[in-house]
XYZ file of C-alpha atoms in Angstrom:
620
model
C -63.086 58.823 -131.893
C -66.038 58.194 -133.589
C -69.529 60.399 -134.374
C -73.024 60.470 -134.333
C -74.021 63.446 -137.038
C -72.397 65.716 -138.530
C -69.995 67.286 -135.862
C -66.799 66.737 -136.700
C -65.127 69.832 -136.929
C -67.449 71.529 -134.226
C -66.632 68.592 -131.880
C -62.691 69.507 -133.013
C -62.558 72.810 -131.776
C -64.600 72.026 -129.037
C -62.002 69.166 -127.701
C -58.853 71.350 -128.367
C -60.465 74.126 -126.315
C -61.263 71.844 -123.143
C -58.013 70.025 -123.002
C -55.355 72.953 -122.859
C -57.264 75.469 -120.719
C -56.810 73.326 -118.011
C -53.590 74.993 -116.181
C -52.628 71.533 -114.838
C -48.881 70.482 -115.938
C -49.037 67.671 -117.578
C -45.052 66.139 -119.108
C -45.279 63.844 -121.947
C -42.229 61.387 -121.988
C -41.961 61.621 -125.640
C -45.057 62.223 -127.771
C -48.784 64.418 -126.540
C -51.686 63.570 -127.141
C -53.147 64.781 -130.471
C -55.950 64.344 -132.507
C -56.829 65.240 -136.416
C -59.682 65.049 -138.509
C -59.609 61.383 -140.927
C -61.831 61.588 -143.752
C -64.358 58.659 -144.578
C -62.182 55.758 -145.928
C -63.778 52.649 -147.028
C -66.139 51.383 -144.263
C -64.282 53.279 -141.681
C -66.142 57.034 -141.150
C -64.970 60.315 -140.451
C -63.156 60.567 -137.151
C -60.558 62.565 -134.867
C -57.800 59.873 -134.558
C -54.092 60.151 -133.624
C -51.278 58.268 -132.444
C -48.916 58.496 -128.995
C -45.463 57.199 -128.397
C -45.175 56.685 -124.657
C -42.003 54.764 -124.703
C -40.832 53.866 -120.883
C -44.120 55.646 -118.768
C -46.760 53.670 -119.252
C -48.928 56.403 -117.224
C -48.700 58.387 -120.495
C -51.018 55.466 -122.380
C -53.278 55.490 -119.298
C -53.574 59.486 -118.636
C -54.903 58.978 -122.726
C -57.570 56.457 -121.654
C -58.765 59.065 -118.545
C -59.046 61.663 -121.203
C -60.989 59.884 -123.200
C -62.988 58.659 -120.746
C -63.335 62.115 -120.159
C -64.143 63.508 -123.563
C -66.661 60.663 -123.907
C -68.569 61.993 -120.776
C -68.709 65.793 -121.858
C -69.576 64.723 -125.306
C -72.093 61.954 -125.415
C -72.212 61.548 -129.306
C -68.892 60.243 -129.336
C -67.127 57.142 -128.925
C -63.780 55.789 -128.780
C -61.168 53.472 -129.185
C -57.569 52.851 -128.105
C -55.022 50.084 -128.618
C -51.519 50.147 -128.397
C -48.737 47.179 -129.545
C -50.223 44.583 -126.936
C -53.679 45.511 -128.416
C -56.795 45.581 -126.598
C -55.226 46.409 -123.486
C -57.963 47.342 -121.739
C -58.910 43.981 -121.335
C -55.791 42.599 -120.332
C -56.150 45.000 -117.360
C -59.275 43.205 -116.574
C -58.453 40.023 -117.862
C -59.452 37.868 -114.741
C -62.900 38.641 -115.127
C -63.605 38.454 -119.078
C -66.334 36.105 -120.487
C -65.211 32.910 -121.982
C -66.046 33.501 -125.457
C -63.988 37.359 -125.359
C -60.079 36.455 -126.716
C -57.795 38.648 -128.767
C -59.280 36.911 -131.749
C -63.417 37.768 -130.980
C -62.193 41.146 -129.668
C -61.892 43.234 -132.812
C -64.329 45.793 -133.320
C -66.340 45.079 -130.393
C -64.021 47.356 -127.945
C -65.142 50.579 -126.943
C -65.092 53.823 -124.856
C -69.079 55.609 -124.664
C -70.196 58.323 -122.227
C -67.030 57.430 -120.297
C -67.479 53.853 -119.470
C -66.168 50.440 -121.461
C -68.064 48.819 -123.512
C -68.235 45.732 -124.794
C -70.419 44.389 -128.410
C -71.896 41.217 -126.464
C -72.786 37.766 -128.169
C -76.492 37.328 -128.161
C -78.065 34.668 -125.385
C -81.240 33.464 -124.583
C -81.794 36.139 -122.266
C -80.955 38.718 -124.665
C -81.053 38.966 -128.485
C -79.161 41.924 -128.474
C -75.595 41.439 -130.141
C -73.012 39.926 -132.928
C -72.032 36.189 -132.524
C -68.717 35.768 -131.375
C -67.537 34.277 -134.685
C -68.804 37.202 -136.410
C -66.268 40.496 -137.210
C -68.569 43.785 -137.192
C -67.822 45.732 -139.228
C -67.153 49.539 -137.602
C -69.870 51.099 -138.878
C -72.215 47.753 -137.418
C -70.495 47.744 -134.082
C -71.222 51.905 -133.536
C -74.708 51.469 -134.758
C -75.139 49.088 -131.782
C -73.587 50.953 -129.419
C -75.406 54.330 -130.214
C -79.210 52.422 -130.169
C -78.442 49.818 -127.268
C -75.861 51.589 -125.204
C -77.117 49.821 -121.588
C -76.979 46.557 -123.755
C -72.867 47.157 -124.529
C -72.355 48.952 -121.389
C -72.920 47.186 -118.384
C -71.259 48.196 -115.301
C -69.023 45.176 -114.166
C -66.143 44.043 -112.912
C -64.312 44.863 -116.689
C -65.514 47.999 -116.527
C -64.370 48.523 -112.222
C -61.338 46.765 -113.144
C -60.262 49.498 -115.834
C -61.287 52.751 -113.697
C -59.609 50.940 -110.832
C -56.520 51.338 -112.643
C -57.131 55.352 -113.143
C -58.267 55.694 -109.709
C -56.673 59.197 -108.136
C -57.069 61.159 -112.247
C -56.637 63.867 -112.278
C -55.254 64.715 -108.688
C -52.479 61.748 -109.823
C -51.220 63.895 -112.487
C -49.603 65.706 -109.380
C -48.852 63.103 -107.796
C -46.777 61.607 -110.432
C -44.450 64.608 -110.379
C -41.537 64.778 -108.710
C -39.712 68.505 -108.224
C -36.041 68.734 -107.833
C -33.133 71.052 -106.821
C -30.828 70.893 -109.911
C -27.329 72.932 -110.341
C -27.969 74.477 -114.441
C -26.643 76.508 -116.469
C -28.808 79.734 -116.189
C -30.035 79.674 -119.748
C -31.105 76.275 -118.614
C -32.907 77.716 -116.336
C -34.777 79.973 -118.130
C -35.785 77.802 -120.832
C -37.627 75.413 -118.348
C -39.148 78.332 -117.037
C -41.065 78.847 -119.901
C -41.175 75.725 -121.403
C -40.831 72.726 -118.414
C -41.987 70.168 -120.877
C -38.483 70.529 -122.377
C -37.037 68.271 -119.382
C -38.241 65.313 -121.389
C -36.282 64.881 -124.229
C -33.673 66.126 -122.626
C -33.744 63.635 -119.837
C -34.392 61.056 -123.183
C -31.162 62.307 -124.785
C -28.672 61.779 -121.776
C -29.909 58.582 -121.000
C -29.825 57.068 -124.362
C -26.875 59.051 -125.190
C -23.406 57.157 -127.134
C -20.485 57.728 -127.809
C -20.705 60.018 -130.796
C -23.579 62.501 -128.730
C -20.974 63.013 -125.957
C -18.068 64.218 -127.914
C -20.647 67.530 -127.867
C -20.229 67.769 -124.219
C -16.338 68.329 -124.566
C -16.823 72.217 -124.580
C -20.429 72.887 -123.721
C -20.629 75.388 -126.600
C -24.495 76.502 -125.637
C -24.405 76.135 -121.883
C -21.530 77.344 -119.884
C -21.444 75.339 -116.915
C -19.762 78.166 -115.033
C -22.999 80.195 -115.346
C -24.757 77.185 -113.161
C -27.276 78.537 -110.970
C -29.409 76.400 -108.362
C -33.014 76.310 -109.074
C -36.116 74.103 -108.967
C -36.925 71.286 -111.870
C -39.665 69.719 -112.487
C -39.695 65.740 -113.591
C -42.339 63.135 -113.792
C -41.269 60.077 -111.296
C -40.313 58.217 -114.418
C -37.717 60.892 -115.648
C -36.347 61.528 -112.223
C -35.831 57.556 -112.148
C -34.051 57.448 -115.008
C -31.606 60.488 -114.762
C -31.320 59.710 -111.105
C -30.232 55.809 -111.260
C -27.568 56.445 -114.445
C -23.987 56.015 -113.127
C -22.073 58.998 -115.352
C -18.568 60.541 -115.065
C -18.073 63.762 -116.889
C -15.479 64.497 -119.415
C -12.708 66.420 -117.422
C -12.887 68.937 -120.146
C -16.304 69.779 -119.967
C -15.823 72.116 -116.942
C -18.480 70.233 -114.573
C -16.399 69.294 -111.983
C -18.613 67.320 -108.928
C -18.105 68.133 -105.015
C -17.411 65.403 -102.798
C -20.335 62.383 -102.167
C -20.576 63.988 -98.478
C -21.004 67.237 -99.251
C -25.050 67.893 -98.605
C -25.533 69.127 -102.502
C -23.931 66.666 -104.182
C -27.208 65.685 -105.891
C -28.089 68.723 -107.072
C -24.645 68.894 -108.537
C -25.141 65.521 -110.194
C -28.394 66.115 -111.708
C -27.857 69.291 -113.110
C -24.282 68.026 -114.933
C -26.780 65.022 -116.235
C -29.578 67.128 -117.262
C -26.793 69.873 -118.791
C -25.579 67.134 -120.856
C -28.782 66.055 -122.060
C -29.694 69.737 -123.507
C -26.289 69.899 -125.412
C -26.979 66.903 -127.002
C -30.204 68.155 -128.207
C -28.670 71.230 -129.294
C -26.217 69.419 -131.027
C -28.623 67.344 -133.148
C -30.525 70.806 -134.234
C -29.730 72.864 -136.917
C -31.046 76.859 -137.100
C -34.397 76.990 -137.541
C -35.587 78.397 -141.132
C -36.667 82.099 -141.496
C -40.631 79.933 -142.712
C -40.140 78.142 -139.349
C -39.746 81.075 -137.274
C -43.294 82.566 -139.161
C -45.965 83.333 -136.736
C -48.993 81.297 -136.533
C -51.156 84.201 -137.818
C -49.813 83.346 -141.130
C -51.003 79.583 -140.759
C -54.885 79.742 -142.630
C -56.099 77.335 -140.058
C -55.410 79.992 -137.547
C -57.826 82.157 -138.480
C -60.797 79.963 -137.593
C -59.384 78.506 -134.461
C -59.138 81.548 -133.101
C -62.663 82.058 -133.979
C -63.593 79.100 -132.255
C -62.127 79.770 -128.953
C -63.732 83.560 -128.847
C -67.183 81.990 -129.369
C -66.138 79.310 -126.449
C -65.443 82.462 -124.023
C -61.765 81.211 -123.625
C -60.789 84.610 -123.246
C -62.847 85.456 -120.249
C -64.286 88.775 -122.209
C -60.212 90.365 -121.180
C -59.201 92.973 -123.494
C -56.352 92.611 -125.845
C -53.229 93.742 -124.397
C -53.771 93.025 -121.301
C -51.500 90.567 -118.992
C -53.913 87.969 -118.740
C -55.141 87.783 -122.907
C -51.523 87.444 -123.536
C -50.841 84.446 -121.516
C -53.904 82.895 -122.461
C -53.000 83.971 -126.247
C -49.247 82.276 -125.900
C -50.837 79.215 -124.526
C -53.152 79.113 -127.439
C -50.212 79.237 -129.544
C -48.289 77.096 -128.302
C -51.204 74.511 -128.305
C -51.747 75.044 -132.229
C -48.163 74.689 -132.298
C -47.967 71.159 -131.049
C -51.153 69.837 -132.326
C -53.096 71.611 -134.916
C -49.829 72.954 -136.899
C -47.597 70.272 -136.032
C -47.274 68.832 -138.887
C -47.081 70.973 -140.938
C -44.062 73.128 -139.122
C -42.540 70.189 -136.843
C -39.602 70.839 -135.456
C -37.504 68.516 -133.342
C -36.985 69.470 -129.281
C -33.253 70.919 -130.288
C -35.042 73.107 -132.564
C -37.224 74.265 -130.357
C -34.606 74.912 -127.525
C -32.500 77.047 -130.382
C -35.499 79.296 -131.147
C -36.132 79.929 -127.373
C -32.401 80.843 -127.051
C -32.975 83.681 -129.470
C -35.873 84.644 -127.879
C -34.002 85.257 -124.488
C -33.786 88.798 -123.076
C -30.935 89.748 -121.170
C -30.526 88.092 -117.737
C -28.004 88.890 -114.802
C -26.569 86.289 -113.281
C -26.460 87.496 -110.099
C -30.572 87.753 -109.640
C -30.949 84.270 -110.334
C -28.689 83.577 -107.435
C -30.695 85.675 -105.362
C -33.236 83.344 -105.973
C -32.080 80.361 -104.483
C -32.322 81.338 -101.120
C -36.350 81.314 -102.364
C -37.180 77.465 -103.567
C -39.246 75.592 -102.002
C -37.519 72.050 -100.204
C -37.461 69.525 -102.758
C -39.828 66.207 -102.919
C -38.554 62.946 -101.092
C -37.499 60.423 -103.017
C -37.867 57.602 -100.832
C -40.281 56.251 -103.326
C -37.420 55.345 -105.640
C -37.347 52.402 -102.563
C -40.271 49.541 -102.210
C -39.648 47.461 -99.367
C -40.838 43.746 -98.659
C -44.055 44.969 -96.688
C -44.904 47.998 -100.004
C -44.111 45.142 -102.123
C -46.756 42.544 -100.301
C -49.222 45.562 -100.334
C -48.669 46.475 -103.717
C -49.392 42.462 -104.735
C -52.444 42.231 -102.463
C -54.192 45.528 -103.296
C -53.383 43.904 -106.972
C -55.011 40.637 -106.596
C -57.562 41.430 -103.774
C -60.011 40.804 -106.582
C -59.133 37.812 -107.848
C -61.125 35.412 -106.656
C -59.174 32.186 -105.742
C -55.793 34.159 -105.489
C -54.531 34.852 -101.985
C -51.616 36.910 -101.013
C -50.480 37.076 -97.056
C -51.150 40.841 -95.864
C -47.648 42.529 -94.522
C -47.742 42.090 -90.915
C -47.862 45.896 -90.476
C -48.224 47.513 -86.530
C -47.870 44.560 -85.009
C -46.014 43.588 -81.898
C -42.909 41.813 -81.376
C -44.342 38.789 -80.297
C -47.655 39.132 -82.531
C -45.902 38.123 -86.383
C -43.953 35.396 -84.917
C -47.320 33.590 -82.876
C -49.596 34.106 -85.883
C -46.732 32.431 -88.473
C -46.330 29.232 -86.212
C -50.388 28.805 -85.332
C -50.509 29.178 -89.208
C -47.739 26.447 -89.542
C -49.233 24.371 -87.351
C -52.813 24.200 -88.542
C -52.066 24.055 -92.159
C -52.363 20.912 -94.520
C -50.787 19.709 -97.123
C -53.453 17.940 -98.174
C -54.921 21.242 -99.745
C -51.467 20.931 -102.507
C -52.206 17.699 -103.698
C -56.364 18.155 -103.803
C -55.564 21.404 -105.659
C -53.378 19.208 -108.029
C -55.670 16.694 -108.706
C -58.439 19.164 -109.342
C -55.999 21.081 -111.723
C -55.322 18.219 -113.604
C -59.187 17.276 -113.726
C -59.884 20.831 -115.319
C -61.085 21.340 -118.709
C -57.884 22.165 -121.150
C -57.267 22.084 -124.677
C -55.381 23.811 -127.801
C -54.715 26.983 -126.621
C -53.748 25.493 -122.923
C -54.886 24.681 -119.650
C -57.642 26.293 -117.902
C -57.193 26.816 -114.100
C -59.761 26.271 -111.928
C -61.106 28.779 -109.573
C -61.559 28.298 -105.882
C -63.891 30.625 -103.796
C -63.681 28.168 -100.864
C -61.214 26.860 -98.590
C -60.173 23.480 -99.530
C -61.768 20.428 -97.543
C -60.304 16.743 -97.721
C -62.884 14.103 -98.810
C -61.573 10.520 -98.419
C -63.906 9.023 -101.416
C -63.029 11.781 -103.724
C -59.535 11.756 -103.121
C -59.755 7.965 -103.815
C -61.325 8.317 -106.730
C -59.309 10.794 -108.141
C -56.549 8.896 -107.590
C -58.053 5.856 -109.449
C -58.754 8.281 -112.707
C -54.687 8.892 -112.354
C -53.865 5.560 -112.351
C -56.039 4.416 -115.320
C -59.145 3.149 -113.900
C -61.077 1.477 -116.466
C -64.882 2.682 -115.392
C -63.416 6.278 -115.223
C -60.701 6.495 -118.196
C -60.647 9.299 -120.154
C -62.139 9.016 -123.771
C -59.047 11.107 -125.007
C -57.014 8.532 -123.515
C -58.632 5.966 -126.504
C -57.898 8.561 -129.870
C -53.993 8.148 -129.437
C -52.622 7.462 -132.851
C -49.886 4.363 -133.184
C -48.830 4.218 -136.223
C -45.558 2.666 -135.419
C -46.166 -0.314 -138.526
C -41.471 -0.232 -138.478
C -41.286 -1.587 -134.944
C -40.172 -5.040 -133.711
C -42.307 -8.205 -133.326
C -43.171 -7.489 -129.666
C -44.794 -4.044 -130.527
C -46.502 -5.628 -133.438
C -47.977 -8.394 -130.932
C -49.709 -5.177 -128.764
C -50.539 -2.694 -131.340
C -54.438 -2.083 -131.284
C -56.402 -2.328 -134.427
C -59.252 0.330 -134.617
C -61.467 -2.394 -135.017
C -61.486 -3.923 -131.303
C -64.053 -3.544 -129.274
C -63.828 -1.055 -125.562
C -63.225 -4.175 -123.736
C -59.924 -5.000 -125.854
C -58.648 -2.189 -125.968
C -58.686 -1.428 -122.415
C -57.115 -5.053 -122.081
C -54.307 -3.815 -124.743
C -53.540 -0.512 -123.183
C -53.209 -2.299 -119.960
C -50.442 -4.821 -121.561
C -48.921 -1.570 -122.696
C -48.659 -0.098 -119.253
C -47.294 -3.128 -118.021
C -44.860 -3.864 -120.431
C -43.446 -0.144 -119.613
C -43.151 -1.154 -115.945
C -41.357 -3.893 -116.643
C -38.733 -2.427 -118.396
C -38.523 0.419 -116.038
C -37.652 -1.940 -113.055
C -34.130 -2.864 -114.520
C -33.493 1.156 -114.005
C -32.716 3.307 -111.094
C -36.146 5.415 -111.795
C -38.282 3.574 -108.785
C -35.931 4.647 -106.267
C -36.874 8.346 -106.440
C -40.545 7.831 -106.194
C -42.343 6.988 -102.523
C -43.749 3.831 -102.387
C -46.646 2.261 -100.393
C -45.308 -0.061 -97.644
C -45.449 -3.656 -98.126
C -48.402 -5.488 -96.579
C -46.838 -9.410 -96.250
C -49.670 -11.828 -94.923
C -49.428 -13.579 -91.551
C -48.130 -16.312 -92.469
C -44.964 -14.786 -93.992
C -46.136 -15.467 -98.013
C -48.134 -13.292 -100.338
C -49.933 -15.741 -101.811
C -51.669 -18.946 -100.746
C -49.660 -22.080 -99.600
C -51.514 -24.700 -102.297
C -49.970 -23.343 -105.337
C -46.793 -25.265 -104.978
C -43.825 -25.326 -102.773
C -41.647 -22.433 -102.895
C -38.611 -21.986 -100.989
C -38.103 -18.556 -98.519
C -35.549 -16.722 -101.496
C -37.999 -17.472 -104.345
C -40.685 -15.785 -101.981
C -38.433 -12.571 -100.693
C -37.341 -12.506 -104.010
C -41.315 -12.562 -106.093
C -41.780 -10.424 -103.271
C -39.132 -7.776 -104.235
C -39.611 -8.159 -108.035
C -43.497 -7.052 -107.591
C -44.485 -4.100 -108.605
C -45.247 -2.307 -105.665
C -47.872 0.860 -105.775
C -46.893 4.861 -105.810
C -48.212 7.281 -102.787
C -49.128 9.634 -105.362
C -49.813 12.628 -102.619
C -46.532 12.086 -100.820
C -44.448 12.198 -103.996
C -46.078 14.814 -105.448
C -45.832 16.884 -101.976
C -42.481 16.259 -101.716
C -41.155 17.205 -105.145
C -43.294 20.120 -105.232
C -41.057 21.281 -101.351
C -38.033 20.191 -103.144
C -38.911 22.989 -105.953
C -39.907 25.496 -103.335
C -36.753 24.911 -101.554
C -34.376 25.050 -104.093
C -36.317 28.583 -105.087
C -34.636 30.233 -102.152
C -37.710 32.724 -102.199
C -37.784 33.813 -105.893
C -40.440 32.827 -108.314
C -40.225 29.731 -110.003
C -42.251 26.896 -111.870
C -43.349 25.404 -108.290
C -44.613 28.454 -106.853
C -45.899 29.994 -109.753
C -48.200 27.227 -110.515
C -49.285 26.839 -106.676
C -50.110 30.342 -107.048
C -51.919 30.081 -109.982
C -54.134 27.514 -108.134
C -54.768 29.752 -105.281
C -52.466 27.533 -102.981
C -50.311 29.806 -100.270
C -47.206 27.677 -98.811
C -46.322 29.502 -95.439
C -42.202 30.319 -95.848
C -39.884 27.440 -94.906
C -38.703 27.470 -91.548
C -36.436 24.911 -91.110
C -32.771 25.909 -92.877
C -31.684 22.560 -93.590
């Protein structure tokens, strides 16, 4: 994040303070969100910057872009920027509606996050002078200096902009939402340790399911957590750790004492996800060695310590309570903890093993006995239907994605309806749709403007509608017609000089005039058709019907005297005409069919075009 004046380290404290006092439970799959101070380097200034691994839950990276979009709001003289290994992936979320001239390569620098909307460095136009031509690179210090003095220049509120809060719609009352709270069989020391410190379930859940071989030979005797001291009780995962734990097929080591009840028996689950989630802790503990006496140090020693402390008395983050009492201490072990993680992390890192062996020092004496008093207590455990999408959440899911899109059409799931209702809306939609919308779509994809970097779809914001002269004449620019050919079609290179007399006899100096060359190119094509009629090629394609004259001959009586063979046989050895539309319908329903349903090249591209096919009802 990036300043206007000199507030770096007030803006520091200031950030740390608002984004732990928040009592909202947030569990990071690997790596929280942290920031430090970075000192002026080259043309890069001072700023708070830090890095996240997210690995599997992508909500991680996008719960980072709501806080800054936060953080950018309550502090006005900042601005930010994120990225991860895709890069700008911001605009990939809103990809369908970036300018033309916006690509990975005119993207750098010109990215940001201001009083919590995107922004974007424009290109200047006639209309407005304010910006850096696209094949220009600002430099950072050019780019901020822009945004800070034209800020409703560089932050327009679009469809990039919708598109990106669209995708954090439901922060921060998702943050709930994305938890899921399970009854788990643990070892009571387990137990405990969550209690204090739920975060913990991560890399736990991270160690069992990326376990091997060598991790499990720990689990033989459960040194740390006696599984006979299992006690039922409440855990807390995010969806994507409850996934992963839940959907891993394990069978514990006989010696490990976890021995499973039968699949019937109504707490099997709890059984299974508390052996998993066991396992996962002894691995950690495994990995760890015994923290240091400087690692077990308090905080106060830390000289950074000092201040921060300061800094969250002048803030009022400890609601004027007096020291001692229950409430400063909580808020006091929170602040520590926070330091711990982010300020002093570095410094005194310690891996989640480590962590897990100082807590188990720290334990007071428990009876076994209480805790199992508790169970009767918890509170019923979340459904996990969700772990389920069916065919209509899928459709949903697919529409509410691409309702958008303009051009892109996805059938709604046919949701409340009768019986009868689904089945007379699919044949009336049968019935009144045309192919003829597949091949115009065709022809106007292969009309669009490509090049280089690929083809560029077109965009349709109205139903298709069949013109007879336009079809025609896109069908004469397909075959080659000379008033309409394509000027690219003329800049082929032949530079086949080693070839045979007969491709000698139609190569095309760069001399000739239009008219020649046409002529030549022509001689070409029929030279190739020629050649092709001694194969079996023709007999997949559709071909226009025969029209033979009245008089039973093609061609006028006064040229000679033929006999009826030499006539059938001219007749035959003509090269008859393609129905372009039927055989490109009919290969592109041979694709769709031999699909059975699943994506493919045929419907992908159909898709692409905004083209719906209504499913194949006939079996055969």
């Amino acid at each position: 994040m990036y300043f206007r004046g000199e507030l770096l380290k007030k803006t520091q404290c200031n950030i740390s303070y608002s984004l732990f006092k928040s009592p909202t439970l947030y569990i990071w799959h690997q790596q929280p969100f942290n920031l430090k101070l970075n000192p002026e380097k080259g043309d890069v200034p001072a700023h708070l910057g830090g890095s996240t691994q997210f690995s599997d839950n992508v909500e991680d990276e996008w719960f980072i872009v709501y806080l800054l979009l936060q953080i950018t709001k309550a502090f006005p003289e900042l601005a930010a920027r994120v990225e991860d290994n895709d890069g700008e992936f911001l605009l990939i979320e809103a990809a369908d509606y970036l300018p033309k001239w916006l690509n990975p390569d005119t993207s750098e620098n010109r990215i940001f996050i201001y009083r919590g909307d995107l922004c974007i460095i424009p290109c200047p136009t006639q209309s407005n002078k304010v910006g850096i031509p696209k094949g220009e690179v600002p430099s950072l210090a050019t780019a901020l200096s822009l945004l800070f003095s034209n800020p409703e220049a560089c932050c327009p509120r679009n469809k990039i902009s919708s598109a990106v809060k669209e995708r954090l719609k439901g922060y921060p009352e998702r943050i709930q939402t994305e938890l899921h709270h399970a009854h788990c069989f643990i070892p009571a020391r387990i137990a405990l340790i969550l209690e204090k410190r739920p975060d913990l379930v991560a890399p736990a859940v991270s160690a069992f399911y990326l376990r091997d071989p060598v991790d499990l030979q720990a689990c033989r005797s459960f040194r740390m957590f006696p599984p006979d001291t299992r006690v039922l009780t409440q855990v807390t995962f995010t969806r994507c750790l409850y996934a992963q734990l839940q959907q891993q097929q394990f069978t514990p080591d006989r010696k490990s004492g976890f021995a499973l009840p039968p699949r019937s028996d109504p707490k099997y689950k709890a059984h299974e996800l508390g052996m998993k989630l066991a396992h996962g802790f002894e691995i950690l503990c495994s990995k760890a060695r015994m923290p240091s006496s400087d690692a077990n140090a308090p905080v106060s020693c830390n000289p950074q310590w000092k201040g921060f402390i300061e800094c969250l008395k002048r803030n009022g983050y400890f609601r004027k309570e007096i020291e001692g009492s229950a409430l400063y201490k909580d808020l006091m072990y929170r602040a520590e903890h926070f330091f711990k993680q982010s300020v002093y992390l570095e410094l005194n890192a310690l891996s989640p093993g480590e962590e897990i062996l100082q807590l188990l020092d720290s334990l007071t004496p428990f009876s076994l006995e209480n805790l199992k008093e508790k169970e009767s207590q918890l509170s019923p455990e979340d459904s996990d239907n969700w772990l389920d999408i069916t065919e209509q959440d899928l459709e949903k899911m697919l529409h509410d994605r691409t309702k958008g899109c303009v051009g892109v059409e996805i059938q709604k799931p046919s949701v409340g309806c009768s019986k009868d209702e689904p089945v007379r809306s699919r044949v009336e939609e049968d019935a009144s749709y045309s192919l003829v919308a597949v091949s115009q779509g065709m022809t106007n994809f292969l009309k669009a403007m490509s090049s280089h970097k690929g083809a560029e779809l077109p965009r349709f914001s109205q139903p298709f509608s069949f013109d007879p002269d336009s079809m025609v004449g896109a069908l004469n620019n397909l075959l080659g017609n000379e008033d309409e050919l394509d000027s690219d079609d003329l800049d082929d290179d032949d530079d086949g000089d080693d070839g045979d007399e007969d491709e000698q006899d139609f190569s095309v100096p760069s001399e000739m005039n239009g008219t020649e060359t046409l002529e030549s190119l022509k001689k070409y094509m029929d030279q190739m058709d020629e050649e092709l009629m001694g194969t079996n090629i023709g007999q997949s394609f559709k071909q226009k019907e025969k029209t033979v004259p009245e008089n039973g001959s093609p061609h006028s009586s006064g040229e000679g005297s033929f006999s009826r063979d030499e006539e059938v046989r001219e007749i035959e050895e003509e090269i008859q005409p393609l129905d372009i539309d039927l055989n490109l319908v009919t290969n592109l329903l041979e694709s769709l069919s031999s699909q059975a349903g699943l994506a493919g090249p045929a419907s992908n591209l159909l898709q692409s075009l905004g083209i719906h096919l209504p499913p194949n009802s006939d079996p055969s």
